[in-house]
PDB file of C-alpha atoms in Angstrom:
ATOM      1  CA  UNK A 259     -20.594  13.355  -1.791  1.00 66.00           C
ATOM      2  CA  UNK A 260     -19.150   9.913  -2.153  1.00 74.00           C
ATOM      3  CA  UNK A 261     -17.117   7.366  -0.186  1.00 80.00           C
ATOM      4  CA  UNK A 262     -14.767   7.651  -3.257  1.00 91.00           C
ATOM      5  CA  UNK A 263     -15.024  11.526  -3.552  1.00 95.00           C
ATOM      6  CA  UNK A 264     -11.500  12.267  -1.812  1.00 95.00           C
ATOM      7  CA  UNK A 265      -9.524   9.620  -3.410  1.00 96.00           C
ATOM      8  CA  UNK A 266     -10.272  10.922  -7.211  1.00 97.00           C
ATOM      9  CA  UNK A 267      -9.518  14.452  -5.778  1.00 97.00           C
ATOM     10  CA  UNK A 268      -6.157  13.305  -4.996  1.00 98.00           C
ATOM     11  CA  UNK A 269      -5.568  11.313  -8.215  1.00 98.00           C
ATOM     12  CA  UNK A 270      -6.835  14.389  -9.917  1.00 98.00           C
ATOM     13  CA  UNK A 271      -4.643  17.015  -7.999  1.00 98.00           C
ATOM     14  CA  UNK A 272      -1.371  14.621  -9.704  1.00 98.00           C
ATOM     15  CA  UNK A 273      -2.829  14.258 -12.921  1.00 98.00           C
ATOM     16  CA  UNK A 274      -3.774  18.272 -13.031  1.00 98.00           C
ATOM     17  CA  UNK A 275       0.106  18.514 -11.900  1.00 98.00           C
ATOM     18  CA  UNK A 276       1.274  16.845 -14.702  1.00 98.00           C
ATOM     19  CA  UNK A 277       1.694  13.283 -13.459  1.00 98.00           C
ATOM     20  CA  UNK A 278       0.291  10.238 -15.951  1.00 98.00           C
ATOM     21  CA  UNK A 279       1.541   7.200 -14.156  1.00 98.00           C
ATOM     22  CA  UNK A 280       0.531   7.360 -11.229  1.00 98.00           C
ATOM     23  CA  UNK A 281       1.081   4.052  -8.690  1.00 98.00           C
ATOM     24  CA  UNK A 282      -1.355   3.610  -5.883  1.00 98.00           C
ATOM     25  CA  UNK A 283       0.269   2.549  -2.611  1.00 98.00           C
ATOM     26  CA  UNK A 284      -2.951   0.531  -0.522  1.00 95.00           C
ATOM     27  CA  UNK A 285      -3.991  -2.702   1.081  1.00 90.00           C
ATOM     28  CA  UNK A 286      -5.092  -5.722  -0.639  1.00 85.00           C
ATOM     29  CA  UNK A 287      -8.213  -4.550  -2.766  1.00 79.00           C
ATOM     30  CA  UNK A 288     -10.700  -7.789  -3.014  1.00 73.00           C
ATOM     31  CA  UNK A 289     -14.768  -8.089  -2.972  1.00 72.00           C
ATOM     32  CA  UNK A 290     -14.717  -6.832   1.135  1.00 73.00           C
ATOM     33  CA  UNK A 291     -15.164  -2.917   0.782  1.00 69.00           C
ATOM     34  CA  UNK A 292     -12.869  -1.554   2.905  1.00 78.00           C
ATOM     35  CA  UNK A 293     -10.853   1.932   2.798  1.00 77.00           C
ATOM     36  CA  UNK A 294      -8.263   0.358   0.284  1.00 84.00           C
ATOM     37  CA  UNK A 295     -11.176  -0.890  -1.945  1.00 89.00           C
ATOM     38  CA  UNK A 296     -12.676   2.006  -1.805  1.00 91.00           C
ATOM     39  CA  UNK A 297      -9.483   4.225  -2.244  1.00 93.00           C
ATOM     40  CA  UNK A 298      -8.619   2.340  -5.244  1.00 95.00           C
ATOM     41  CA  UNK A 299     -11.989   2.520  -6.785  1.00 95.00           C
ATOM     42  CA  UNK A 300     -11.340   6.344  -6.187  1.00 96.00           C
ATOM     43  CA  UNK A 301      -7.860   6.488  -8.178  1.00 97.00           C
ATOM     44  CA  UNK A 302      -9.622   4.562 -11.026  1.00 97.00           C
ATOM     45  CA  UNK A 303     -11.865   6.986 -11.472  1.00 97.00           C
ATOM     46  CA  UNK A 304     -10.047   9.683 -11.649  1.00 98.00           C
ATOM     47  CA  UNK A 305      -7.477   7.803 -14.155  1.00 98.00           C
ATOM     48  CA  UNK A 306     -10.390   6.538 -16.551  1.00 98.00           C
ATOM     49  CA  UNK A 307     -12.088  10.189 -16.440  1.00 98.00           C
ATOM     50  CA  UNK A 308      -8.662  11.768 -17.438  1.00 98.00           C
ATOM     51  CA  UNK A 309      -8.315   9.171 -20.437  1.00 98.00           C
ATOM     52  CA  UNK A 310      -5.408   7.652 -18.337  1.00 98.00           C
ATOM     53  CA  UNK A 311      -4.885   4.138 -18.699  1.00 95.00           C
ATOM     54  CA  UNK A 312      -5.105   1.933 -15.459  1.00 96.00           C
ATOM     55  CA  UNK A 313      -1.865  -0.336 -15.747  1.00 97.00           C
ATOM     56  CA  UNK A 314      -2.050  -3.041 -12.662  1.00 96.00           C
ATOM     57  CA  UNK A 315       1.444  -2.917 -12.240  1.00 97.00           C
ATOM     58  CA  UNK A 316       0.988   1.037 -10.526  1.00 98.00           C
ATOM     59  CA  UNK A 317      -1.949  -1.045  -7.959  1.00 97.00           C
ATOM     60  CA  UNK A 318       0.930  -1.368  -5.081  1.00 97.00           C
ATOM     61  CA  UNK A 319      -0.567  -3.599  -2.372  1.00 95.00           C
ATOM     62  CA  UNK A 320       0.738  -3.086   0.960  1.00 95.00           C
ATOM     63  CA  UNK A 321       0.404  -5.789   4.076  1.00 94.00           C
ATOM     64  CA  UNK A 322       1.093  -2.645   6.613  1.00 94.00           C
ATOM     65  CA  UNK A 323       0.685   0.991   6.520  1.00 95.00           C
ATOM     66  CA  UNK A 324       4.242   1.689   8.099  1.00 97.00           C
ATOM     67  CA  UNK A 325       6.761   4.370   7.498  1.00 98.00           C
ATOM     68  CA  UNK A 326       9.312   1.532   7.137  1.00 98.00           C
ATOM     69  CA  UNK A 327       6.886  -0.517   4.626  1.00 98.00           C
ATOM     70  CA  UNK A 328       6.642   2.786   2.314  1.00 98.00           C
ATOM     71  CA  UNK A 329       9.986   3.629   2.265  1.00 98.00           C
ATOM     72  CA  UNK A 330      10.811   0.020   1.094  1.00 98.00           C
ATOM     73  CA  UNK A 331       8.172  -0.218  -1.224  1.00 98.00           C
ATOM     74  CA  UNK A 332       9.277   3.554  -2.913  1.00 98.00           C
ATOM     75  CA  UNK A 333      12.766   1.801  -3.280  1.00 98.00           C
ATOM     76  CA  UNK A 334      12.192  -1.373  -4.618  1.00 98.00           C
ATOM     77  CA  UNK A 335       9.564   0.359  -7.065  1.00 98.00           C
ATOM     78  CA  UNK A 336      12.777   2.924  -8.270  1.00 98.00           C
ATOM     79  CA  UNK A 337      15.276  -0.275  -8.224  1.00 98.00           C
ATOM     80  CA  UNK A 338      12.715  -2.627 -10.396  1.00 98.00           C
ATOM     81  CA  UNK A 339      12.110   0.474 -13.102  1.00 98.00           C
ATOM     82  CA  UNK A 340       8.945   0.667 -12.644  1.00 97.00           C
ATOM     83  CA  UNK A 341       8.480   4.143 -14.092  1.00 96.00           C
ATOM     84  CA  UNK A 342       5.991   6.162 -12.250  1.00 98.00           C
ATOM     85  CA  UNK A 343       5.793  10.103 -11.815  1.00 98.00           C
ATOM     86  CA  UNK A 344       3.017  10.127  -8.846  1.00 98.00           C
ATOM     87  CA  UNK A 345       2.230   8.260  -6.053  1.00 98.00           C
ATOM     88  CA  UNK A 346      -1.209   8.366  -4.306  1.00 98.00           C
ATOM     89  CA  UNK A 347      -0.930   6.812  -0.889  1.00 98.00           C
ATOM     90  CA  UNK A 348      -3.792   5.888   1.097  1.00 96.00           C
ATOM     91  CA  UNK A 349      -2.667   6.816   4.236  1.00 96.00           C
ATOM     92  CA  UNK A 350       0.143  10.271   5.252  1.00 97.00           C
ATOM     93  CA  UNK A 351       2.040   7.485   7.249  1.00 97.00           C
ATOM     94  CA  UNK A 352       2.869   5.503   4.437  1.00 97.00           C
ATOM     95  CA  UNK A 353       3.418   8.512   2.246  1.00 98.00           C
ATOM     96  CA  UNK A 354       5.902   9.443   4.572  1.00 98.00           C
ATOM     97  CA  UNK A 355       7.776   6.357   3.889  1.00 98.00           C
ATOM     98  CA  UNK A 356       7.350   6.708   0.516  1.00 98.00           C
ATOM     99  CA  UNK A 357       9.540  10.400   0.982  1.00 98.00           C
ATOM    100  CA  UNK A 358      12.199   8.798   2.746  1.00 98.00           C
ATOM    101  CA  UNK A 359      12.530   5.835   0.454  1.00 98.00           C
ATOM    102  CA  UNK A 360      12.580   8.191  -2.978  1.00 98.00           C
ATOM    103  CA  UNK A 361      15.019  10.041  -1.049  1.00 98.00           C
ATOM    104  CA  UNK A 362      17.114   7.017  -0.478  1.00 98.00           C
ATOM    105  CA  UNK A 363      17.507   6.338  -3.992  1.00 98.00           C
ATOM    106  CA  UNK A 364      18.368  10.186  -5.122  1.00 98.00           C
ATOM    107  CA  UNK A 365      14.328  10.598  -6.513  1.00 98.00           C
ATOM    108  CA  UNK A 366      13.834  14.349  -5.985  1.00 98.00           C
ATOM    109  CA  UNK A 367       9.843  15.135  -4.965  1.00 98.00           C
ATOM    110  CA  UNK A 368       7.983  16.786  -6.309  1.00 98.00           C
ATOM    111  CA  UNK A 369      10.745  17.522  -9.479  1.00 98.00           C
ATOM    112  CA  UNK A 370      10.488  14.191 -10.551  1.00 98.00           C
ATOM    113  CA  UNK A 371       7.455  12.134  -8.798  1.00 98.00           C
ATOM    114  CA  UNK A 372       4.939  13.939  -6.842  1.00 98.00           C
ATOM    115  CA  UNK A 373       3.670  12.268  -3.682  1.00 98.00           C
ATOM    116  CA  UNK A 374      -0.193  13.047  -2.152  1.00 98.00           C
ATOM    117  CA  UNK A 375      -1.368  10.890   1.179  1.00 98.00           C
ATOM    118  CA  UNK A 376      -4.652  11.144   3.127  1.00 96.00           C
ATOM    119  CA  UNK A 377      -5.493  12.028   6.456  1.00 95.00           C
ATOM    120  CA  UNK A 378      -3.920  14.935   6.917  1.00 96.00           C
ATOM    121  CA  UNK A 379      -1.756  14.015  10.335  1.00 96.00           C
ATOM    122  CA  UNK A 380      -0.283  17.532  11.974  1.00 96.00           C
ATOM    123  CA  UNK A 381       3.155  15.801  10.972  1.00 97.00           C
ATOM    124  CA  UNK A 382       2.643  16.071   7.208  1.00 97.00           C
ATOM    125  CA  UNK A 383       3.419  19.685   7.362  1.00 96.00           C
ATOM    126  CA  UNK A 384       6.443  19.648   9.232  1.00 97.00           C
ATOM    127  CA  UNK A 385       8.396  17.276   6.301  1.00 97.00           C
ATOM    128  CA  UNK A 386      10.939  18.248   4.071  1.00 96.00           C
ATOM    129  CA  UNK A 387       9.450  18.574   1.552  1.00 98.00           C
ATOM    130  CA  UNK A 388       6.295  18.947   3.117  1.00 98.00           C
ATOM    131  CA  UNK A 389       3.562  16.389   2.400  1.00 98.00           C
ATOM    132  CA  UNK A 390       0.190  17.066   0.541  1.00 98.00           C
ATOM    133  CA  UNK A 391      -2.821  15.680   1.896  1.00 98.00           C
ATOM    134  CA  UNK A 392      -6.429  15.108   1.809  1.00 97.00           C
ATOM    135  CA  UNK A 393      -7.995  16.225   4.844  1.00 95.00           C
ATOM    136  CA  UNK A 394     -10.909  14.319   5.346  1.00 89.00           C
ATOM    137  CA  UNK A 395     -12.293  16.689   8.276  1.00 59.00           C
ATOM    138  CA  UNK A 396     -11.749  14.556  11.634  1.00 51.00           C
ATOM    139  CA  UNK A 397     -13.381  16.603  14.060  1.00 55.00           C
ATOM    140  CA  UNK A 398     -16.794  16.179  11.927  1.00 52.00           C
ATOM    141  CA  UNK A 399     -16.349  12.613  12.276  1.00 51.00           C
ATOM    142  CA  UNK A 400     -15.639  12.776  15.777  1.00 52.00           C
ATOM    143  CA  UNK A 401     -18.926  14.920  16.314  1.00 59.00           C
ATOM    144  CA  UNK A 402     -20.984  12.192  14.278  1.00 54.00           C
ATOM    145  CA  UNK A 403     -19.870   9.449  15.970  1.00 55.00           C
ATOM    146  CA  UNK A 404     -20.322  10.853  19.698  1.00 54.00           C
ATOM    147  CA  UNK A 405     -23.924  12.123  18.375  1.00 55.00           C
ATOM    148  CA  UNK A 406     -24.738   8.310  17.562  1.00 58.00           C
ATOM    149  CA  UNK A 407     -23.070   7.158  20.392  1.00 58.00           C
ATOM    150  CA  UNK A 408     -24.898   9.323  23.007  1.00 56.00           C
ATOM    151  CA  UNK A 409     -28.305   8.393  20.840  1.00 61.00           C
ATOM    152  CA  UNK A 410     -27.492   4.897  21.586  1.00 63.00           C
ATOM    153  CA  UNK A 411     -27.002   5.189  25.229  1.00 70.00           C
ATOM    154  CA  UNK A 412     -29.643   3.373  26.942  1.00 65.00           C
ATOM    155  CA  UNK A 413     -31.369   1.709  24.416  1.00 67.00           C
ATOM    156  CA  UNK A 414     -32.637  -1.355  25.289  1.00 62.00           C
ATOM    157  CA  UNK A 415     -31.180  -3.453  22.431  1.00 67.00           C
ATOM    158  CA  UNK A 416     -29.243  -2.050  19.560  1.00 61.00           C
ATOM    159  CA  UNK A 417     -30.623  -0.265  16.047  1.00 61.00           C
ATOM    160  CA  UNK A 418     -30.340  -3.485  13.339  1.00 61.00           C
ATOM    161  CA  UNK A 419     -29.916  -0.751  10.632  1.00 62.00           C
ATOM    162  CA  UNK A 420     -26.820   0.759   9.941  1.00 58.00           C
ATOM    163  CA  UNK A 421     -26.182   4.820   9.344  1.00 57.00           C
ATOM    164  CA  UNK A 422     -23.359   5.489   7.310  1.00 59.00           C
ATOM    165  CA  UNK A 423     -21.680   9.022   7.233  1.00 47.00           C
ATOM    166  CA  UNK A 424     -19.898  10.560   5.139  1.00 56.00           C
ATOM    167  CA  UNK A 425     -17.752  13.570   5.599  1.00 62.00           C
ATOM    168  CA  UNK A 426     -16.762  16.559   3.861  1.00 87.00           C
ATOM    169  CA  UNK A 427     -12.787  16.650   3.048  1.00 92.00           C
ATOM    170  CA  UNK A 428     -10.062  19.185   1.654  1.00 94.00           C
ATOM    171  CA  UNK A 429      -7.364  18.543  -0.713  1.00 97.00           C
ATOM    172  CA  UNK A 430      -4.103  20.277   0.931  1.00 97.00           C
ATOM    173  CA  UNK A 431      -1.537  21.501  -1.562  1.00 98.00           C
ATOM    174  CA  UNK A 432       2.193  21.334  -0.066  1.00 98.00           C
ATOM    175  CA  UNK A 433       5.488  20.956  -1.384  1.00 98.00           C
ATOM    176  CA  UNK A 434       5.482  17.281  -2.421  1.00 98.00           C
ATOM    177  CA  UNK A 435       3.036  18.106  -5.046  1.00 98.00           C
ATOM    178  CA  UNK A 436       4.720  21.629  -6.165  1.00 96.00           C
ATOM    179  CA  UNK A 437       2.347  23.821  -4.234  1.00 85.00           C
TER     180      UNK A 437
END
């Protein structure tokens, strides 16, 4: 399993739901990798392996990963016609921004753009409609990092090599996607 592995499952859940532009809601993506960078590399995938062509335009680069900053980014993307039928957002907090701002502007999920975030936060089941997710398995994570952490303790100086983890995930299927 990839770093990448999650965000081309959720680019894949929209296009297997019928969506073919598909904007990507993220941070800056430059050389540093970063969840953004890596998010996006994700969504390309996905695209390219579906025969979907990547159009820039969809990359939506975000300075904050606010409610409030994804509800104003949904609504300018509606007002400036940029057409899109799915949005992948890289976090549920800014997917749940991007709810509120289609609703704003009378865009009915998942009828006419279907909305996926990650992270799976308890909230994202409690929206109307209620949000689909990846679910990238926290408590794992949580377990890993305590295990290095208590391997760590007392060490006289620290490891200069790096151990990288990757966990498994789930793709959630809720109402914002049609499931």
């Amino acid at each position: 399993m990839s770093k990448v592995d999650a965000s081309t499952a959720a680019t894949r859940h929209l296009i297997d739901r019928g969506c073919r532009r598909i904007a990507i809601l993220c941070g800056p993506v430059g050389e540093e990798v970063d969840v953004s960078s890596l998010r996006h590399t994700g969504y390309r995938q996905a695209l390219e392996d579906a025969g979907l062509r990547v159009d820039p335009a969809l990359a939506q680069s975000m300075e904050a990963f606010t409610m409030r900053a994804g509800a104003q980014r949904a609504r300018e993307m509606v007002e400036s016609g940029l057409g899109f039928d799915g949005a992948f957002c890289v976090t549920d907090t800014l997917a749940m921004g991007v709810l509120r701002g289609l609703a704003d502007v009378e865009v009915q999920v998942p009828e006419q753009v279907k909305v996926i975030g990650f992270d799976n936060v308890e909230s994202s089941e409690f929206l109307v409609p209620s949000l689909s997710t990846i679910d990238p398995d926290h408590g794992a994570m949580a377990e890993r990092a305590v295990a290095l952490l208590a391997r760590r303790i007392g060490q006289a100086e620290l490891p200069q090599d790096r151990e990288e983890f990757v966990s498994h995930f789930s793709l959630v299927v809720r109402e914002s996607t049609g499931g």
